[in-house]
Amino acid sequence: MLFKKNVVLRDGTNVLIESLTGKENIREFQRFINTLTGEGAYLLVDKPVTFKEEKQWLKAQIQAHKKGEQIYIKALANDHLIGDCFAKPGFGRNHGNKNLGIAIKKQWRGKGLGNIMLKELILLSEEKWHPKNVFMHVVSSNKNALSLYESLGFRKIAHLPQWFEYYGKYLDEIVLILEKN
Ligand SMILES: CC(C)(COP(=O)(O)OP(=O)(O)OC[C@H]1O[C@@H](n2cnc3c(N)ncnc32)[C@H](O)[C@@H]1OP(=O)(O)O)[C@@H](O)C(=O)NCCC(=O)NCCS
């Protein structure tokens, strides 16, 4: 599935959002994830990744995207990676449930990019899979993420107490499901 679109953020910046092409710059992706882990973002990756790890990870994402096993969209401003998001089906009997995830580089947040990317991702997922459930996990203190997801039509369906390990503490996590129209 090839997807490519030019969008304009709230501050007027032009951003290209597109699916993985296979020509991604590994260092750019490594810098992106390591900046996020460095700031202590609420992501599953908990420590810096090496070039080798990132290379293997990226190769797996490109293959999975090309085979149609997931949707992976990146956002570029002046050819630099500023955000990414994915939709992944669960395993086996869970394949009807699609899990979404997203991360935007710090200086690019609050400009509407998360909103734009998730809307596109939801449309692409619905077109491709007609999913039974579209869901997201979020740390309960991640208020910006929660308000964004709720504004897109996600509804809280579960509270997982002390679920997400974060620097030696366990934080509560919320599961949200996209309401059907
Ligand atoms: C969660 C995240 C993806 C949102 O992306 P974003 O591009 O900032 O999202 P948007 O700009 O579309 O919307 C952010 C919403 O958060 C709130 N917000 C207000 N000020 C903000 C700020 N300075 N930065 C981020 N969000 C802000 C608003 O509610 C805004 O909604 P609005 O557009 O109606 O005003 C982004 O903050 C991020 O990558 N965070 C770090 C990684 C992370 O937490 N990922 C999610 C894991 S579940």
Coordinates of N, CA and C and ligand atoms in Angstrom, one line a residue:
M1 N 0.8 -1.2 0.0 CA 0.0 0.0 0.0 C 0.9 1.3 0.0
L2 N 0.7 2.0 -1.1 CA 1.5 3.3 -1.1 C 0.6 4.5 -0.8
F3 N 1.1 5.3 0.1 CA 0.3 6.5 0.5 C 1.3 7.6 0.5
K4 N 0.8 8.8 0.0 CA 1.7 10.0 0.0 C 0.8 11.2 -0.1
K5 N 1.0 12.1 0.8 CA 0.1 13.3 0.8 C 0.9 14.5 1.4
N6 N 0.7 15.7 0.8 CA 1.3 16.9 1.4 C 0.3 17.6 2.2
V7 N 0.7 18.0 3.4 CA -0.3 18.6 4.3 C 0.3 19.9 4.9
V8 N -0.5 20.8 5.4 CA 0.0 22.1 5.9 C -0.4 22.1 7.4
L9 N 0.6 22.3 8.3 CA 0.3 22.3 9.7 C -0.3 23.7 10.1
R10 N -0.8 23.7 11.4 CA -1.4 25.0 11.9 C -0.5 26.2 11.8
D11 N 0.8 26.0 11.9 CA 1.7 27.1 11.8 C 2.2 27.4 10.3
G12 N 1.6 26.7 9.4 CA 1.9 27.0 8.0 C 3.0 26.1 7.4
T13 N 3.6 25.3 8.2 CA 4.7 24.4 7.7 C 4.1 23.3 6.7
N14 N 4.8 23.1 5.6 CA 4.5 22.0 4.7 C 5.1 20.7 5.2
V15 N 4.3 19.7 5.3 CA 4.8 18.4 5.7 C 4.4 17.3 4.7
L16 N 5.3 16.4 4.4 CA 4.9 15.3 3.6 C 4.6 14.1 4.5
I17 N 3.5 13.5 4.3 CA 3.2 12.3 5.1 C 3.1 11.1 4.0
E18 N 3.9 10.1 4.3 CA 3.9 9.0 3.3 C 4.2 7.7 4.0
S19 N 3.8 6.6 3.3 CA 4.1 5.2 3.8 C 5.6 5.0 3.6
L20 N 6.1 3.9 4.3 CA 7.5 3.6 4.1 C 7.8 3.2 2.7
T21 N 8.9 3.7 2.2 CA 9.3 3.4 0.8 C 10.4 2.4 0.6
G22 N 11.1 2.1 1.7 CA 12.2 1.2 1.6 C 13.5 1.9 1.4
K23 N 13.4 3.3 1.2 CA 14.6 4.1 1.0 C 15.0 4.9 2.3
E24 N 14.4 4.5 3.4 CA 14.6 5.3 4.6 C 16.0 5.4 5.1
N25 N 16.4 6.5 5.7 CA 17.7 6.7 6.2 C 17.7 6.2 7.7
I26 N 18.5 5.1 7.9 CA 18.5 4.5 9.2 C 19.0 5.4 10.3
R27 N 20.0 6.2 10.0 CA 20.5 7.2 11.0 C 19.4 8.2 11.5
E28 N 18.6 8.6 10.5 CA 17.5 9.5 10.7 C 16.5 8.9 11.7
F29 N 16.2 7.6 11.4 CA 15.2 6.9 12.3 C 15.8 6.7 13.7
Q30 N 17.1 6.4 13.7 CA 17.8 6.1 15.0 C 17.8 7.4 15.8
R31 N 18.1 8.5 15.2 CA 18.1 9.8 15.9 C 16.7 10.1 16.4
F32 N 15.7 9.9 15.6 CA 14.3 10.1 16.0 C 13.9 9.4 17.2
I33 N 14.1 8.1 17.2 CA 13.7 7.3 18.4 C 14.6 7.6 19.6
N34 N 15.9 7.8 19.4 CA 16.7 8.1 20.5 C 16.4 9.4 21.2
T35 N 16.0 10.4 20.4 CA 15.6 11.7 21.0 C 14.4 11.5 21.8
L36 N 13.4 10.7 21.3 CA 12.2 10.4 22.1 C 12.5 9.7 23.4
T37 N 13.3 8.6 23.3 CA 13.6 7.9 24.6 C 14.4 8.8 25.5
G38 N 15.3 9.7 25.0 CA 16.1 10.6 25.8 C 15.2 11.6 26.5
E39 N 14.1 12.0 26.0 CA 13.2 12.9 26.7 C 12.3 12.2 27.7
G40 N 12.3 10.9 27.7 CA 11.4 10.1 28.6 C 10.0 10.1 28.1
A41 N 9.8 10.0 26.7 CA 8.4 9.9 26.2 C 7.8 8.6 26.6
Y42 N 6.5 8.6 26.7 CA 5.8 7.4 27.2 C 5.6 6.4 26.0
L43 N 6.8 5.9 25.6 CA 6.8 4.9 24.5 C 7.3 3.6 25.1
L44 N 7.1 2.5 24.3 CA 7.5 1.2 24.8 C 9.0 1.0 24.8
V45 N 9.7 1.7 23.8 CA 11.1 1.6 23.8 C 11.7 2.4 25.0
D46 N 12.5 1.7 25.8 CA 12.9 2.3 27.1 C 14.4 2.7 27.1
K47 N 15.2 2.4 26.1 CA 16.6 2.8 26.1 C 17.1 3.1 24.7
P48 N 18.2 3.8 24.5 CA 18.6 4.1 23.2 C 18.9 2.9 22.4
V49 N 18.6 3.0 21.1 CA 18.9 1.8 20.2 C 20.2 2.1 19.4
T50 N 20.9 1.0 19.1 CA 22.1 1.1 18.3 C 21.7 1.2 16.8
F51 N 22.7 1.5 16.0 CA 22.5 1.6 14.5 C 22.0 0.2 14.0
K52 N 22.7 -0.8 14.5 CA 22.4 -2.2 14.1 C 20.9 -2.6 14.5
E53 N 20.6 -2.3 15.7 CA 19.2 -2.6 16.1 C 18.2 -1.8 15.3
E54 N 18.5 -0.5 15.0 CA 17.5 0.3 14.2 C 17.4 -0.3 12.8
K55 N 18.6 -0.7 12.2 CA 18.6 -1.2 10.9 C 17.7 -2.4 10.8
Q56 N 17.8 -3.3 11.8 CA 17.0 -4.6 11.8 C 15.5 -4.2 11.9
W57 N 15.3 -3.3 12.9 CA 13.9 -2.9 13.2 C 13.2 -2.3 11.9
L58 N 14.0 -1.4 11.3 CA 13.4 -0.7 10.1 C 13.1 -1.7 9.0
K59 N 14.1 -2.6 8.8 CA 13.9 -3.6 7.7 C 12.6 -4.4 8.0
A60 N 12.4 -4.8 9.2 CA 11.2 -5.5 9.6 C 9.9 -4.7 9.3
Q61 N 10.0 -3.4 9.6 CA 8.8 -2.6 9.4 C 8.5 -2.4 8.0
I62 N 9.6 -2.2 7.2 CA 9.4 -2.0 5.7 C 8.8 -3.3 5.1
Q63 N 9.3 -4.5 5.5 CA 8.8 -5.7 5.0 C 7.3 -5.9 5.4
A64 N 7.0 -5.7 6.7 CA 5.7 -5.9 7.1 C 4.7 -4.9 6.4
H65 N 5.2 -3.7 6.2 CA 4.3 -2.8 5.5 C 4.1 -3.2 4.0
K66 N 5.2 -3.6 3.4 CA 5.1 -4.1 2.0 C 4.2 -5.3 1.8
K67 N 4.3 -6.2 2.8 CA 3.4 -7.4 2.7 C 2.0 -7.1 3.1
G68 N 1.7 -5.9 3.6 CA 0.3 -5.6 4.0 C 0.0 -6.0 5.4
E69 N 1.0 -6.4 6.1 CA 0.7 -6.8 7.5 C 0.6 -5.7 8.5
Q70 N 1.0 -4.5 8.1 CA 0.8 -3.3 8.9 C 0.8 -2.1 8.1
I71 N 0.3 -1.0 8.6 CA 0.4 0.3 7.9 C 1.4 1.1 8.7
Y72 N 2.4 1.7 8.0 CA 3.4 2.5 8.7 C 3.5 3.8 7.9
I73 N 3.3 4.9 8.6 CA 3.3 6.2 7.9 C 4.3 7.1 8.6
K74 N 5.1 7.8 7.8 CA 6.1 8.7 8.4 C 5.8 10.2 8.0
A75 N 6.3 11.1 8.7 CA 6.1 12.5 8.4 C 7.4 13.2 8.2
L76 N 7.6 13.9 7.1 CA 8.9 14.6 6.8 C 8.7 16.1 6.7
A77 N 9.6 16.9 7.3 CA 9.6 18.3 7.0 C 11.0 18.6 6.5
N78 N 11.1 19.2 5.4 CA 12.5 19.4 4.7 C 13.3 18.1 4.7
D79 N 12.6 17.0 4.4 CA 13.3 15.7 4.3 C 13.7 15.1 5.6
H80 N 13.4 15.8 6.7 CA 13.7 15.2 8.0 C 12.5 14.6 8.7
L81 N 12.8 13.4 9.3 CA 11.7 12.7 10.0 C 11.2 13.4 11.2
I82 N 10.0 13.8 11.3 CA 9.4 14.5 12.4 C 8.3 13.7 13.2
G83 N 7.9 12.6 12.6 CA 6.8 11.9 13.2 C 6.6 10.6 12.5
D84 N 6.0 9.6 13.2 CA 5.6 8.4 12.6 C 4.4 7.8 13.3
C85 N 3.7 6.9 12.6 CA 2.6 6.2 13.3 C 2.3 4.9 12.5
F86 N 1.7 4.0 13.2 CA 1.5 2.7 12.6 C 0.1 2.1 13.1
A87 N -0.3 1.1 12.3 CA -1.5 0.4 12.7 C -1.1 -1.1 12.5
K88 N -1.3 -1.9 13.5 CA -0.9 -3.3 13.5 C -2.0 -4.2 13.9
P89 N -2.3 -5.3 13.1 CA -3.3 -6.2 13.6 C -2.7 -7.1 14.7
G90 N -3.6 -7.6 15.5 CA -3.2 -8.6 16.6 C -2.9 -9.9 15.9
F91 N -2.4 -10.9 16.7 CA -2.0 -12.2 16.2 C -3.2 -13.1 16.2
G92 N -3.3 -13.9 15.1 CA -4.2 -15.0 15.0 C -5.7 -14.6 15.2
R93 N -6.4 -15.1 16.2 CA -7.8 -14.7 16.5 C -8.0 -13.3 16.8
N94 N -6.9 -12.6 17.1 CA -6.9 -11.2 17.4 C -6.7 -10.3 16.2
H95 N -6.7 -10.9 15.0 CA -6.3 -10.1 13.8 C -7.3 -9.0 13.5
G96 N -8.5 -9.1 13.9 CA -9.5 -8.1 13.6 C -9.3 -6.8 14.5
N97 N -8.5 -6.9 15.4 CA -8.2 -5.8 16.3 C -6.9 -5.1 15.9
K98 N -7.1 -3.8 15.6 CA -5.9 -3.1 15.1 C -5.4 -2.1 16.1
N99 N -4.2 -2.2 16.4 CA -3.6 -1.3 17.4 C -2.8 -0.2 16.7
L100 N -3.1 1.1 17.2 CA -2.4 2.2 16.6 C -1.4 2.8 17.6
G101 N -0.3 3.4 17.0 CA 0.7 4.0 17.8 C 1.2 5.2 17.1
I102 N 1.7 6.2 17.8 CA 2.2 7.4 17.2 C 3.2 8.1 18.0
A103 N 4.1 8.8 17.4 CA 5.1 9.7 18.1 C 5.5 10.8 17.1
I104 N 5.5 12.0 17.7 CA 5.9 13.2 17.0 C 7.1 13.9 17.7
K105 N 8.1 14.4 17.0 CA 9.2 15.0 17.6 C 8.8 16.2 18.4
K106 N 9.4 16.4 19.5 CA 9.0 17.4 20.5 C 8.6 18.8 19.9
Q107 N 9.5 19.3 19.1 CA 9.3 20.7 18.6 C 8.2 20.8 17.6
W108 N 7.7 19.6 17.2 CA 6.6 19.6 16.2 C 5.3 19.3 16.8
R109 N 5.2 19.2 18.1 CA 3.9 18.9 18.7 C 3.0 20.1 18.9
G110 N 1.7 19.8 19.0 CA 0.8 20.9 19.3 C 0.4 21.7 18.0
K111 N 0.8 21.2 16.8 CA 0.6 21.9 15.6 C -0.4 21.2 14.7
G112 N -1.0 20.1 15.3 CA -2.1 19.4 14.5 C -1.6 18.2 13.7
L113 N -0.3 17.9 13.8 CA 0.3 16.8 13.0 C -0.3 15.5 13.5
G114 N -0.3 15.3 14.8 CA -0.8 14.0 15.4 C -2.2 13.8 14.9
N115 N -3.0 14.8 14.9 CA -4.4 14.8 14.5 C -4.5 14.3 13.0
I116 N -3.7 15.0 12.2 CA -3.7 14.7 10.7 C -3.3 13.3 10.5
M117 N -2.2 12.9 11.1 CA -1.7 11.5 10.9 C -2.6 10.4 11.3
L118 N -3.2 10.6 12.5 CA -4.1 9.6 13.0 C -5.4 9.5 12.2
K119 N -5.9 10.6 11.7 CA -7.1 10.6 10.9 C -6.8 9.8 9.6
E120 N -5.6 10.1 9.0 CA -5.3 9.3 7.7 C -5.1 7.8 8.1
L121 N -4.4 7.6 9.2 CA -4.2 6.2 9.5 C -5.5 5.4 9.8
I122 N -6.4 6.1 10.4 CA -7.7 5.4 10.7 C -8.4 5.1 9.3
L123 N -8.4 6.1 8.4 CA -9.0 6.0 7.1 C -8.4 4.8 6.4
L124 N -7.1 4.8 6.3 CA -6.4 3.7 5.6 C -6.7 2.3 6.2
S125 N -6.7 2.3 7.6 CA -7.0 1.0 8.2 C -8.4 0.5 7.9
E126 N -9.3 1.5 7.9 CA -10.7 1.1 7.7 C -10.9 0.6 6.2
E127 N -10.2 1.3 5.3 CA -10.3 0.9 3.9 C -9.7 -0.5 3.7
K128 N -8.6 -0.7 4.3 CA -7.8 -1.9 4.0 C -8.4 -3.1 4.8
W129 N -8.8 -3.0 6.0 CA -9.1 -4.1 6.8 C -10.6 -4.2 7.3
H130 N -11.3 -3.1 7.2 CA -12.6 -3.1 7.9 C -12.5 -3.7 9.3
P131 N -11.7 -3.1 10.1 CA -11.4 -3.8 11.4 C -12.6 -3.9 12.3
K132 N -12.5 -5.0 13.2 CA -13.5 -5.2 14.2 C -13.4 -4.1 15.3
N133 N -12.1 -3.9 15.7 CA -11.8 -2.9 16.7 C -10.6 -2.1 16.4
V134 N -10.6 -0.8 16.6 CA -9.3 0.0 16.4 C -9.1 0.5 17.9
F135 N -7.9 0.2 18.4 CA -7.6 0.6 19.8 C -6.2 1.2 20.0
M136 N -6.1 1.9 21.1 CA -4.8 2.5 21.5 C -4.6 2.3 23.0
H137 N -3.3 2.2 23.4 CA -3.0 2.2 24.8 C -2.3 3.5 25.1
V138 N -2.5 4.1 26.2 CA -1.9 5.3 26.6 C -1.7 5.4 28.1
V139 N -0.5 5.9 28.5 CA -0.3 6.1 30.0 C -1.3 7.2 30.5
S140 N -1.9 7.0 31.6 CA -3.0 7.8 32.1 C -2.6 9.3 32.3
S141 N -1.3 9.5 32.5 CA -0.8 10.9 32.7 C -0.5 11.6 31.4
N142 N -0.6 10.9 30.3 CA -0.2 11.5 29.0 C -1.5 12.3 28.4
K143 N -1.7 13.4 29.1 CA -3.0 14.2 28.9 C -3.1 14.7 27.4
N144 N -2.0 15.1 26.8 CA -2.2 15.6 25.4 C -2.6 14.5 24.5
A145 N -2.0 13.3 24.7 CA -2.3 12.2 23.8 C -3.8 11.8 24.1
L146 N -4.2 11.7 25.3 CA -5.5 11.3 25.7 C -6.6 12.3 25.1
S147 N -6.3 13.6 25.2 CA -7.3 14.5 24.6 C -7.3 14.5 23.1
L148 N -6.2 14.2 22.5 CA -6.2 14.0 21.0 C -7.0 12.8 20.6
Y149 N -6.8 11.7 21.3 CA -7.4 10.5 20.9 C -9.0 10.6 21.1
E150 N -9.3 11.2 22.3 CA -10.8 11.4 22.5 C -11.4 12.3 21.5
S151 N -10.6 13.3 21.1 CA -11.2 14.3 20.1 C -11.4 13.6 18.7
L152 N -10.7 12.4 18.5 CA -10.8 11.7 17.3 C -11.9 10.6 17.3
G153 N -12.5 10.5 18.5 CA -13.6 9.5 18.6 C -13.3 8.3 19.4
F154 N -12.1 8.3 20.0 CA -11.8 7.1 20.9 C -12.4 7.3 22.3
R155 N -12.8 6.1 22.8 CA -13.5 6.2 24.1 C -12.7 5.2 25.1
K156 N -12.6 5.6 26.3 CA -11.9 4.8 27.3 C -12.7 3.5 27.6
I157 N -12.0 2.3 27.5 CA -12.8 1.1 27.8 C -12.1 0.3 28.9
A158 N -10.9 0.7 29.2 CA -10.2 -0.1 30.3 C -9.2 0.7 31.0
H159 N -9.0 0.5 32.3 CA -8.0 1.1 33.0 C -7.1 0.0 33.6
L160 N -5.8 0.0 33.2 CA -4.9 -1.0 33.6 C -4.0 -0.5 34.7
P161 N -4.3 -0.8 36.0 CA -3.5 -0.2 37.1 C -2.0 -0.7 37.1
Q162 N -1.1 0.2 37.3 CA 0.3 -0.1 37.5 C 0.8 -1.1 36.4
W163 N 0.7 -0.6 35.2 CA 0.9 -1.5 34.0 C 2.2 -1.2 33.3
F164 N 2.6 0.1 33.2 CA 3.6 0.6 32.3 C 4.9 1.0 33.2
E165 N 5.9 0.2 33.0 CA 7.1 0.5 33.8 C 7.8 1.7 33.3
Y166 N 8.0 2.7 34.2 CA 8.6 4.0 33.8 C 9.6 4.4 34.9
Y167 N 10.9 4.2 34.6 CA 12.0 4.6 35.5 C 11.7 4.1 36.9
G168 N 11.5 2.7 37.0 CA 11.4 2.1 38.3 C 10.0 2.2 39.0
K169 N 9.1 3.0 38.3 CA 7.7 3.1 38.9 C 6.8 2.4 37.9
Y170 N 5.6 2.0 38.4 CA 4.6 1.5 37.4 C 3.4 2.5 37.3
L171 N 3.2 2.9 36.1 CA 2.1 3.9 35.8 C 0.9 3.2 35.3
D172 N -0.3 3.8 35.5 CA -1.5 3.2 35.0 C -1.6 3.5 33.5
E173 N -2.3 2.6 32.8 CA -2.4 2.7 31.4 C -3.9 2.7 31.1
I174 N -4.3 3.4 30.0 CA -5.7 3.4 29.6 C -5.8 2.7 28.2
V175 N -6.8 2.0 28.0 CA -7.1 1.4 26.7 C -8.3 2.2 26.1
L176 N -8.1 2.6 24.9 CA -9.2 3.4 24.2 C -9.6 2.6 22.9
I177 N -10.9 2.7 22.6 CA -11.4 2.0 21.4 C -12.1 3.1 20.6
L178 N -11.9 3.0 19.2 CA -12.6 4.0 18.4 C -14.1 3.6 18.2
E179 N -14.9 4.6 18.6 CA -16.3 4.5 18.5 C -16.7 4.3 17.0
K180 N -17.6 3.4 16.8 CA -18.1 3.3 15.4 C -19.2 4.3 15.1
N181 N -19.2 4.9 13.9 CA -20.2 5.9 13.6 C -21.6 5.3 13.4
Ligands
LIG1 C1 0.7 12.5 21.6 C2 1.3 13.1 20.4 C3 1.4 12.1 19.3 C4 0.3 14.2 19.9 O1 0.8 14.7 18.7 P1 0.6 16.3 18.3 O2 1.1 16.5 16.9 O3 1.2 17.1 19.3 O4 -1.0 16.4 18.3 P2 -1.9 17.6 17.8 O5 -1.1 18.8 17.7 O6 -2.7 17.1 16.7 O7 -2.9 17.6 19.1 C5 -2.4 17.7 20.4 C6 -3.5 18.0 21.3 O8 -2.8 18.0 22.6 C7 -3.1 19.3 23.2 N1 -1.9 20.2 23.3 C8 -1.9 21.5 23.6 N2 -0.7 22.0 23.6 C9 0.1 21.1 23.2 C10 1.5 21.0 23.1 N3 2.3 22.0 23.3 N4 2.1 19.9 22.6 C11 1.3 18.8 22.4 N5 0.0 18.8 22.5 C12 -0.6 19.9 23.0 C13 -4.2 19.8 22.6 O9 -5.4 19.1 23.2 C14 -4.1 19.3 21.2 O10 -5.4 19.3 20.6 P3 -5.9 20.5 19.7 O11 -5.3 20.3 18.4 O12 -7.4 20.3 19.7 O13 -5.5 21.8 20.3 C15 2.6 13.8 20.7 O14 2.4 14.7 21.8 C16 3.8 12.9 21.0 O15 4.4 12.3 20.1 N6 4.1 12.7 22.3 C17 5.3 11.9 22.6 C18 5.1 10.4 22.3 C19 3.7 9.9 22.8 O16 3.3 10.2 23.9 N7 3.1 9.2 22.0 C20 1.8 8.6 22.3 C21 1.9 7.4 23.1 S1 0.3 6.7 23.4

